[in-house]
GROMACS .gro file of C-alpha atoms in nm:
model
  315
    1MET     CA    1   7.942  15.262  18.946
    2LYS     CA    2   8.155  15.246  18.635
    3ILE     CA    3   7.996  15.280  18.292
    4GLY     CA    4   8.217  15.186  17.999
    5LEU     CA    5   8.157  15.390  17.683
    6LEU     CA    6   8.286  15.223  17.366
    7LEU     CA    7   8.354  15.470  17.081
    8PRO     CA    8   8.543  15.431  16.752
    9ARG     CA    9   8.831  15.677  16.732
   10ASP     CA   10   8.921  15.554  16.383
   11GLY     CA   11   8.726  15.461  16.073
   12PRO     CA   12   8.429  15.625  15.905
   13ALA     CA   13   8.233  15.673  16.230
   14GLY     CA   14   8.519  15.833  16.420
   15LEU     CA   15   8.391  16.183  16.342
   16TRP     CA   16   8.103  16.133  16.591
   17SER     CA   17   8.323  16.028  16.884
   18PRO     CA   18   8.420  16.376  17.017
   19SER     CA   19   8.058  16.495  17.042
   20THR     CA   20   7.941  16.164  17.188
   21GLU     CA   21   8.214  16.171  17.451
   22ALA     CA   22   8.114  16.526  17.545
   23SER     CA   23   7.742  16.447  17.566
   24ALA     CA   24   7.812  16.135  17.773
   25LEU     CA   25   8.026  16.336  18.014
   26LEU     CA   26   7.744  16.587  18.045
   27ALA     CA   27   7.486  16.313  18.110
   28VAL     CA   28   7.702  16.150  18.377
   29ALA     CA   29   7.763  16.486  18.547
   30GLU     CA   30   7.389  16.550  18.552
   31ILE     CA   31   7.318  16.202  18.687
   32ASN     CA   32   7.573  16.256  18.964
   33ALA     CA   33   7.421  16.596  19.044
   34ARG     CA   34   7.093  16.411  19.104
   35GLY     CA   35   7.250  16.161  19.341
   36GLY     CA   36   7.406  15.911  19.102
   37ILE     CA   37   7.258  15.567  19.048
   38ARG     CA   38   7.122  15.392  19.358
   39GLY     CA   39   7.318  15.633  19.569
   40ARG     CA   40   7.646  15.557  19.395
   41PRO     CA   41   7.840  15.819  19.196
   42VAL     CA   42   7.898  15.727  18.834
   43ASP     CA   43   8.237  15.724  18.662
   44LEU     CA   44   8.261  15.717  18.284
   45VAL     CA   45   8.531  15.491  18.142
   46LEU     CA   46   8.618  15.560  17.778
   47GLY     CA   47   8.718  15.274  17.550
   48ASP     CA   48   8.846  15.306  17.194
   49ALA     CA   49   8.664  15.067  16.959
   50GLY     CA   50   8.924  15.137  16.691
   51GLY     CA   51   8.836  15.082  16.329
   52THR     CA   52   8.778  14.705  16.304
   53VAL     CA   53   8.545  14.452  16.465
   54ALA     CA   54   8.841  14.273  16.623
   55GLU     CA   55   8.962  14.596  16.784
   56ALA     CA   56   8.611  14.668  16.913
   57ALA     CA   57   8.583  14.323  17.073
   58GLU     CA   58   8.925  14.358  17.236
   59ALA     CA   59   8.836  14.704  17.370
   60ALA     CA   60   8.510  14.569  17.516
   61ASP     CA   61   8.699  14.289  17.690
   62ASP     CA   62   8.951  14.538  17.829
   63LEU     CA   63   8.673  14.752  17.972
   64ILE     CA   64   8.538  14.450  18.158
   65VAL     CA   65   8.862  14.282  18.267
   66LEU     CA   66   9.099  14.574  18.320
   67ASP     CA   67   8.866  14.863  18.401
   68GLU     CA   68   8.602  14.650  18.575
   69VAL     CA   69   8.305  14.843  18.440
   70ASP     CA   70   7.960  14.752  18.568
   71LEU     CA   71   7.793  14.790  18.230
   72LEU     CA   72   7.886  14.875  17.873
   73VAL     CA   73   7.740  15.143  17.645
   74GLY     CA   74   7.821  15.124  17.274
   75MET     CA   75   7.807  15.406  17.019
   76HIS     CA   76   7.972  15.243  16.719
   77PRO     CA   77   7.872  15.097  16.380
   78SER     CA   78   7.648  14.790  16.361
   79ASP     CA   79   7.922  14.573  16.214
   80MET     CA   80   8.104  14.595  16.549
   81ARG     CA   81   7.796  14.513  16.757
   82GLU     CA   82   7.798  14.135  16.704
   83ALA     CA   83   8.164  14.107  16.802
   84VAL     CA   84   8.113  14.328  17.107
   85THR     CA   85   7.807  14.125  17.206
   86ALA     CA   86   8.012  13.804  17.198
   87ALA     CA   87   8.283  13.968  17.409
   88VAL     CA   88   8.047  14.086  17.684
   89ARG     CA   89   7.775  13.818  17.675
   90GLY     CA   90   7.681  13.695  18.021
   91ARG     CA   91   7.936  13.919  18.189
   92ARG     CA   92   7.790  14.270  18.171
   93PRO     CA   93   7.474  14.444  18.045
   94TYR     CA   94   7.527  14.602  17.702
   95LEU     CA   95   7.337  14.912  17.588
   96TYR     CA   96   7.358  15.005  17.218
   97THR     CA   97   7.255  15.365  17.149
   98PRO     CA   98   7.296  15.486  16.786
   99GLN     CA   99   7.068  15.476  16.485
  100TYR     CA  100   7.070  15.121  16.349
  101GLU     CA  101   6.905  14.891  16.094
  102GLY     CA  102   6.629  14.755  16.318
  103GLY     CA  103   6.492  14.403  16.298
  104ARG     CA  104   6.620  14.120  16.513
  105ILE     CA  105   6.911  14.218  16.733
  106GLU     CA  106   7.157  13.997  16.918
  107ALA     CA  107   7.050  13.842  17.248
  108GLY     CA  108   7.177  14.031  17.549
  109VAL     CA  109   7.174  14.372  17.376
  110THR     CA  110   6.936  14.656  17.458
  111ALA     CA  111   6.912  14.889  17.158
  112THR     CA  112   6.768  15.237  17.210
  113GLY     CA  113   6.840  15.407  16.876
  114VAL     CA  114   6.598  15.492  16.596
  115THR     CA  115   6.561  15.225  16.325
  116ALA     CA  116   6.591  15.243  15.948
  117ALA     CA  117   6.218  15.191  15.897
  118GLU     CA  118   6.133  15.479  16.129
  119LEU     CA  119   6.354  15.711  15.926
  120LEU     CA  120   6.291  15.578  15.577
  121ARG     CA  121   5.912  15.568  15.586
  122PRO     CA  122   5.841  15.942  15.630
  123GLY     CA  123   6.127  16.045  15.402
  124LEU     CA  124   6.026  15.823  15.112
  125HIS     CA  125   5.662  15.925  15.151
  126TRP     CA  126   5.758  16.294  15.142
  127LEU     CA  127   5.975  16.251  14.832
  128SER     CA  128   5.695  16.064  14.656
  129GLU     CA  129   5.429  16.319  14.747
  130ARG     CA  130   5.627  16.642  14.722
  131ARG     CA  131   5.887  16.561  14.455
  132ASP     CA  132   5.695  16.302  14.255
  133ALA     CA  133   5.984  16.058  14.301
  134ARG     CA  134   5.923  15.712  14.153
  135ARG     CA  135   6.266  15.575  14.057
  136PHE     CA  136   6.516  15.503  14.335
  137PHE     CA  137   6.879  15.393  14.340
  138ILE     CA  138   7.051  15.273  14.663
  139VAL     CA  139   7.418  15.333  14.743
  140GLY     CA  140   7.552  15.195  15.070
  141ASN     CA  141   7.855  15.058  15.245
  142ASP     CA  142   7.892  14.682  15.242
  143TYR     CA  143   7.792  14.574  15.594
  144VAL     CA  144   7.484  14.496  15.801
  145TRP     CA  145   7.330  14.843  15.848
  146PRO     CA  146   7.307  14.933  15.477
  147GLN     CA  147   7.219  14.578  15.372
  148VAL     CA  148   6.925  14.541  15.610
  149SER     CA  149   6.819  14.903  15.559
  150SER     CA  150   6.816  14.854  15.181
  151ALA     CA  151   6.574  14.563  15.222
  152VAL     CA  152   6.347  14.788  15.429
  153ALA     CA  153   6.373  15.059  15.163
  154ARG     CA  154   6.288  14.815  14.882
  155ALA     CA  155   5.967  14.710  15.058
  156LEU     CA  156   5.865  15.069  15.127
  157ILE     CA  157   5.938  15.175  14.770
  158ARG     CA  158   5.732  14.886  14.634
  159ASP     CA  159   5.443  14.955  14.870
  160GLY     CA  160   5.449  15.321  14.765
  161GLY     CA  161   5.422  15.240  14.396
  162GLY     CA  162   5.784  15.320  14.316
  163THR     CA  163   6.063  15.122  14.153
  164LEU     CA  164   6.411  15.035  14.274
  165VAL     CA  165   6.618  15.080  13.958
  166GLY     CA  166   6.956  14.981  14.101
  167GLN     CA  167   7.179  14.942  14.404
  168SER     CA  168   7.547  14.926  14.483
  169PHE     CA  169   7.740  14.845  14.802
  170LEU     CA  170   8.092  14.971  14.858
  171PRO     CA  171   8.362  14.859  15.102
  172TYR     CA  172   8.506  15.120  15.334
  173GLY     CA  173   8.765  15.329  15.153
  174ALA     CA  174   8.639  15.270  14.797
  175ARG     CA  175   8.662  15.595  14.604
  176ASP     CA  176   8.605  15.499  14.241
  177TYR     CA  177   8.246  15.616  14.202
  178ASP     CA  178   8.241  15.648  13.822
  179PRO     CA  179   8.063  15.312  13.759
  180ILE     CA  180   7.795  15.407  14.014
  181PHE     CA  181   7.751  15.753  13.867
  182ALA     CA  182   7.714  15.597  13.521
  183ALA     CA  183   7.449  15.356  13.653
  184ILE     CA  184   7.257  15.641  13.817
  185ARG     CA  185   7.253  15.833  13.489
  186ARG     CA  186   7.161  15.524  13.287
  187THR     CA  187   6.871  15.424  13.513
  188ARG     CA  188   6.740  15.783  13.529
  189ALA     CA  189   6.697  15.759  13.905
  190ASP     CA  190   6.486  16.032  14.060
  191VAL     CA  191   6.640  15.977  14.403
  192VAL     CA  192   6.966  15.824  14.522
  193ILE     CA  193   6.920  15.673  14.869
  194LEU     CA  194   7.247  15.700  15.062
  195LEU     CA  195   7.330  15.444  15.331
  196LEU     CA  196   7.689  15.556  15.376
  197LEU     CA  197   7.868  15.595  15.707
  198GLY     CA  198   8.029  15.917  15.824
  199GLN     CA  199   8.343  15.991  15.624
  200GLU     CA  200   8.218  15.760  15.348
  201ALA     CA  201   7.913  15.984  15.301
  202ILE     CA  202   8.132  16.296  15.290
  203ALA     CA  203   8.356  16.158  15.016
  204PHE     CA  204   8.068  16.028  14.801
  205ASN     CA  205   7.860  16.345  14.821
  206ARG     CA  206   8.152  16.569  14.730
  207ASP     CA  207   8.228  16.362  14.420
  208PHE     CA  208   7.856  16.336  14.337
  209ALA     CA  209   7.835  16.715  14.315
  210GLU     CA  210   8.166  16.747  14.133
  211ALA     CA  211   8.033  16.505  13.870
  212GLY     CA  212   7.737  16.739  13.813
  213LEU     CA  213   7.475  16.496  13.941
  214ASP     CA  214   7.351  16.714  14.227
  215HIS     CA  215   7.121  16.918  14.000
  216ARG     CA  216   6.987  16.615  13.812
  217HIS     CA  217   6.917  16.360  14.086
  218LEU     CA  218   6.787  16.411  14.438
  219ARG     CA  219   6.966  16.250  14.728
  220PHE     CA  220   6.803  16.107  15.043
  221ALA     CA  221   7.041  16.009  15.323
  222LEU     CA  222   7.027  15.831  15.655
  223ALA     CA  223   7.296  15.878  15.924
  224THR     CA  224   7.365  16.224  15.784
  225ASP     CA  225   7.360  16.503  16.040
  226GLU     CA  226   7.525  16.840  16.099
  227THR     CA  227   7.866  16.678  16.148
  228VAL     CA  228   7.850  16.508  15.809
  229LEU     CA  229   7.690  16.810  15.642
  230TYR     CA  230   7.979  17.031  15.753
  231GLY     CA  231   8.214  16.783  15.591
  232ILE     CA  232   8.015  16.773  15.266
  233GLY     CA  233   7.993  17.151  15.244
  234ALA     CA  234   7.715  17.377  15.121
  235GLU     CA  235   7.848  17.372  14.765
  236ALA     CA  236   7.791  16.996  14.741
  237SER     CA  237   7.457  16.977  14.923
  238ALA     CA  238   7.207  17.088  14.659
  239GLY     CA  239   6.916  16.844  14.644
  240LEU     CA  240   7.032  16.653  14.952
  241HIS     CA  241   6.747  16.550  15.184
  242ILE     CA  242   6.774  16.379  15.523
  243THR     CA  243   6.548  16.248  15.798
  244ALA     CA  244   6.666  16.253  16.157
  245THR     CA  245   6.526  16.234  16.507
  246TYR     CA  246   6.746  16.520  16.621
  247LEU     CA  247   6.902  16.832  16.469
  248ALA     CA  248   7.084  17.088  16.680
  249ALA     CA  249   6.932  17.369  16.474
  250LEU     CA  250   6.574  17.281  16.572
  251ARG     CA  251   6.432  17.502  16.845
  252SER     CA  252   6.246  17.356  17.141
  253ALA     CA  253   6.255  17.409  17.515
  254GLY     CA  254   6.422  17.072  17.568
  255ASN     CA  255   6.685  17.120  17.299
  256ASP     CA  256   6.753  17.481  17.396
  257GLY     CA  257   6.820  17.364  17.752
  258PHE     CA  258   7.043  17.080  17.635
  259LEU     CA  259   7.247  17.310  17.410
  260GLU     CA  260   7.284  17.568  17.685
  261ARG     CA  261   7.420  17.305  17.923
  262TYR     CA  262   7.636  17.144  17.654
  263HIS     CA  263   7.805  17.465  17.542
  264GLY     CA  264   7.812  17.601  17.897
  265SER     CA  265   8.018  17.296  17.991
  266PHE     CA  266   8.241  17.261  17.685
  267GLY     CA  267   8.243  17.607  17.526
  268ASP     CA  268   8.109  17.762  17.207
  269HIS     CA  269   8.353  17.565  16.991
  270ALA     CA  270   8.269  17.224  17.133
  271PRO     CA  271   8.204  16.941  16.883
  272THR     CA  272   7.875  16.998  16.704
  273PRO     CA  273   7.585  16.821  16.880
  274ASN     CA  274   7.413  16.568  16.657
  275ALA     CA  275   7.172  16.274  16.657
  276PHE     CA  276   7.444  16.026  16.755
  277CYS     CA  277   7.565  16.212  17.062
  278GLN     CA  278   7.206  16.297  17.158
  279SER     CA  279   7.104  15.930  17.142
  280CYS     CA  280   7.385  15.840  17.382
  281TYR     CA  281   7.295  16.126  17.617
  282ASP     CA  282   6.929  16.019  17.627
  283ALA     CA  283   7.017  15.652  17.674
  284LEU     CA  284   7.234  15.725  17.977
  285HIS     CA  285   6.958  15.929  18.139
  286ALA     CA  286   6.703  15.657  18.059
  287LEU     CA  287   6.935  15.400  18.215
  288ALA     CA  288   6.975  15.606  18.531
  289GLY     CA  289   6.600  15.655  18.554
  290ARG     CA  290   6.535  15.284  18.513
  291LEU     CA  291   6.784  15.195  18.786
  292ARG     CA  292   6.663  15.461  19.028
  293PRO     CA  293   6.472  15.268  19.297
  294THR     CA  294   6.241  15.546  19.413
  295PRO     CA  295   6.123  15.873  19.255
  296ARG     CA  296   6.344  16.168  19.333
  297ARG     CA  297   6.275  16.538  19.312
  298ALA     CA  298   6.388  16.662  18.973
  299VAL     CA  299   6.686  16.897  18.990
  300HIS     CA  300   6.689  17.163  18.722
  301LEU     CA  301   7.038  17.147  18.585
  302ALA     CA  302   7.069  17.523  18.571
  303GLU     CA  303   7.043  17.506  18.952
  304ALA     CA  304   7.296  17.227  18.992
  305ASP     CA  305   7.609  17.376  19.146
  306GLY     CA  306   7.935  17.268  18.990
  307LEU     CA  307   7.871  16.962  18.773
  308ASP     CA  308   8.148  16.711  18.833
  309PHE     CA  309   8.298  16.570  18.513
  310ARG     CA  310   8.463  16.242  18.615
  311VAL     CA  311   8.626  16.043  18.340
  312ILE     CA  312   8.874  15.758  18.325
  313ALA     CA  313   9.047  15.732  17.990
  314SER     CA  314   9.108  15.385  17.851
  315PHE     CA  315   9.277  15.418  17.513
   0.00000   0.00000   0.00000
């Protein structure tokens, strides 16, 4: 069975591709150690979604036509999802794994990631209760995830007795933040909600701190994990708050086991595990479990002898 994994090597989300590729390889090796899917070994076929929606759609078509994958797994931004859906509709199942905006999703897509509402609600409540935050300003990139997420945030802010004092959406690559910084100062925002993607979040947060706003206004970010935090740097992270369903630093039996297997397979200097690679790892295991016809004895992965990493590159 061939599973096509569509990742963006370019663009703002490209920084998550190395860790997602590694976690997907690990998941497939573990699935194969347990007998594969319906008795068939699984091969992972990697496809480069590129940096544009057109490139993502072309890569999805190549995975189906040239590589003959049986199903497609996508870990890419939401603005690519509609184009990929159109490319694969009716031809292959399509599993979409990362954090996304929630709400109505395209027909034919199974989305497994956490939604904006699930992340925003506890974070905004905490900021209101613990930091007495009442005035909020939204900064996001100009595409579907930030736009829909901002609507969710507005409703939650209103319901919590707060006020949205401003918002601004930026195209990828925009780096003139001075008008936004001026608006944040002018509106006296308590919290700046960041709906920025990957490298876009790194650039904005660095300039935010350099402008001296980090000690005057709190920041609350979605889609910000260890990978992005390393890029921002400790010196630019004062007052930066995040909510996430996964952090590599959190200790639990499940995460400790995952990290041991991950670094045991790829070394101590492997790409930092994060919520995006973890969501893909979990989705692949959930898929295998759903397609397994009868219950099988669980194999502890520490006992699995020689995990087989099978990958077909398609770049």
